[in-house]
Amino acid sequence: MAQDDPRGDVVVYWRPGCGFCAMLKARLGGLKDRVTWVNIWEDEEGAAFVRSVNDGNETVPTVVMDGIPHTNPSPVKVKERLARG
């Protein structure tokens, strides 16, 4: 997985049981379907990418917007990006 992930403009790296991930998904509402969701427990390449941008930690949600990774960004920031198309 690279920062310029071809799967979508906004990619969210997450894992089951993560409260911050669940909150982000809930706050995105209907916009959540415009996001590519990568479960790092099922995607080793995704997990490696998350570690590479978080000092070796699997900190989620890690959200890539316009090729730039953001660790646990505010749902408002992600919604604003999604609203731009």
mmCIF file of C-alpha atoms in Angstrom:
data_model
loop_
_atom_site.group_PDB
_atom_site.id
_atom_site.type_symbol
_atom_site.label_atom_id
_atom_site.label_comp_id
_atom_site.label_asym_id
_atom_site.label_seq_id
_atom_site.Cartn_x
_atom_site.Cartn_y
_atom_site.Cartn_z
ATOM 1 C CA MET A 1 0.000 0.000 0.000
ATOM 2 C CA ALA A 2 1.396 3.354 -0.985
ATOM 3 C CA GLN A 3 0.346 6.847 -0.111
ATOM 4 C CA ASP A 4 -0.963 7.187 -3.658
ATOM 5 C CA ASP A 5 -3.240 4.197 -3.173
ATOM 6 C CA PRO A 6 -5.192 3.620 -6.390
ATOM 7 C CA ARG A 7 -8.177 2.275 -4.435
ATOM 8 C CA GLY A 8 -9.567 5.715 -3.782
ATOM 9 C CA ASP A 9 -8.952 9.350 -3.008
ATOM 10 C CA VAL A 10 -9.589 8.784 0.697
ATOM 11 C CA VAL A 11 -8.323 5.587 2.319
ATOM 12 C CA VAL A 12 -8.967 4.752 5.971
ATOM 13 C CA TYR A 13 -6.749 2.161 7.630
ATOM 14 C CA TRP A 14 -8.638 0.681 10.591
ATOM 15 C CA ARG A 15 -8.993 -2.431 12.737
ATOM 16 C CA PRO A 16 -11.899 -4.129 14.536
ATOM 17 C CA GLY A 17 -12.457 -2.990 18.110
ATOM 18 C CA CYS A 18 -10.987 0.472 17.548
ATOM 19 C CA GLY A 19 -13.323 3.020 19.111
ATOM 20 C CA PHE A 20 -11.788 5.921 17.201
ATOM 21 C CA CYS A 21 -12.320 4.027 13.935
ATOM 22 C CA ALA A 22 -15.961 3.308 14.812
ATOM 23 C CA MET A 23 -16.521 6.945 15.735
ATOM 24 C CA LEU A 24 -15.020 8.134 12.453
ATOM 25 C CA LYS A 25 -17.188 5.748 10.439
ATOM 26 C CA ALA A 26 -20.328 6.788 12.324
ATOM 27 C CA ARG A 27 -19.630 10.509 11.983
ATOM 28 C CA LEU A 28 -19.044 10.216 8.245
ATOM 29 C CA GLY A 29 -22.632 9.054 7.834
ATOM 30 C CA GLY A 30 -23.554 8.512 4.196
ATOM 31 C CA LEU A 31 -20.129 9.708 3.066
ATOM 32 C CA LYS A 32 -18.538 6.547 4.509
ATOM 33 C CA ASP A 33 -19.329 4.710 1.278
ATOM 34 C CA ARG A 34 -17.010 7.052 -0.630
ATOM 35 C CA VAL A 35 -14.035 5.881 1.449
ATOM 36 C CA THR A 36 -11.845 2.837 0.880
ATOM 37 C CA TRP A 37 -11.635 0.967 4.194
ATOM 38 C CA VAL A 38 -8.538 -1.196 4.793
ATOM 39 C CA ASN A 39 -8.614 -3.534 7.793
ATOM 40 C CA ILE A 40 -4.972 -3.729 8.894
ATOM 41 C CA TRP A 41 -5.603 -7.066 10.622
ATOM 42 C CA GLU A 42 -6.488 -8.563 7.237
ATOM 43 C CA ASP A 43 -4.101 -6.595 5.017
ATOM 44 C CA GLU A 44 -0.421 -6.965 5.955
ATOM 45 C CA GLU A 45 0.643 -4.431 3.350
ATOM 46 C CA GLY A 46 -1.802 -1.935 4.867
ATOM 47 C CA ALA A 47 -0.501 -2.669 8.367
ATOM 48 C CA ALA A 48 3.073 -2.143 7.167
ATOM 49 C CA PHE A 49 2.074 1.183 5.623
ATOM 50 C CA VAL A 50 0.449 2.327 8.880
ATOM 51 C CA ARG A 51 3.583 1.396 10.828
ATOM 52 C CA SER A 52 5.744 3.262 8.307
ATOM 53 C CA VAL A 53 3.906 6.549 8.886
ATOM 54 C CA ASN A 54 3.364 6.169 12.653
ATOM 55 C CA ASP A 55 6.855 5.564 14.053
ATOM 56 C CA GLY A 56 6.421 1.780 13.913
ATOM 57 C CA ASN A 57 3.018 1.793 15.612
ATOM 58 C CA GLU A 58 -0.228 0.455 14.171
ATOM 59 C CA THR A 59 -2.110 3.605 15.123
ATOM 60 C CA VAL A 60 -5.557 3.758 13.584
ATOM 61 C CA PRO A 61 -7.448 5.286 12.097
ATOM 62 C CA THR A 62 -4.758 6.436 9.718
ATOM 63 C CA VAL A 63 -6.404 8.283 6.862
ATOM 64 C CA VAL A 64 -4.732 9.066 3.547
ATOM 65 C CA MET A 65 -6.199 12.113 1.827
ATOM 66 C CA ASP A 66 -4.667 13.431 -1.377
ATOM 67 C CA GLY A 67 -1.635 11.207 -0.798
ATOM 68 C CA ILE A 68 -0.951 12.582 2.690
ATOM 69 C CA PRO A 69 -1.370 10.340 5.757
ATOM 70 C CA HIS A 70 -3.195 11.743 8.794
ATOM 71 C CA THR A 71 -3.244 9.901 12.102
ATOM 72 C CA ASN A 72 -6.651 9.974 13.792
ATOM 73 C CA PRO A 73 -7.878 13.113 11.987
ATOM 74 C CA SER A 74 -11.085 14.792 13.054
ATOM 75 C CA PRO A 75 -14.187 13.493 11.290
ATOM 76 C CA VAL A 76 -14.868 17.093 10.229
ATOM 77 C CA LYS A 77 -11.574 17.207 8.309
ATOM 78 C CA VAL A 78 -12.370 13.937 6.522
ATOM 79 C CA LYS A 79 -15.932 15.065 5.716
ATOM 80 C CA GLU A 80 -14.635 18.337 4.285
ATOM 81 C CA ARG A 81 -12.257 16.414 2.021
ATOM 82 C CA LEU A 82 -15.011 14.032 0.884
ATOM 83 C CA ALA A 83 -17.345 16.960 0.170
ATOM 84 C CA ARG A 84 -14.778 18.335 -2.287
ATOM 85 C CA GLY A 85 -15.172 15.176 -4.351
#
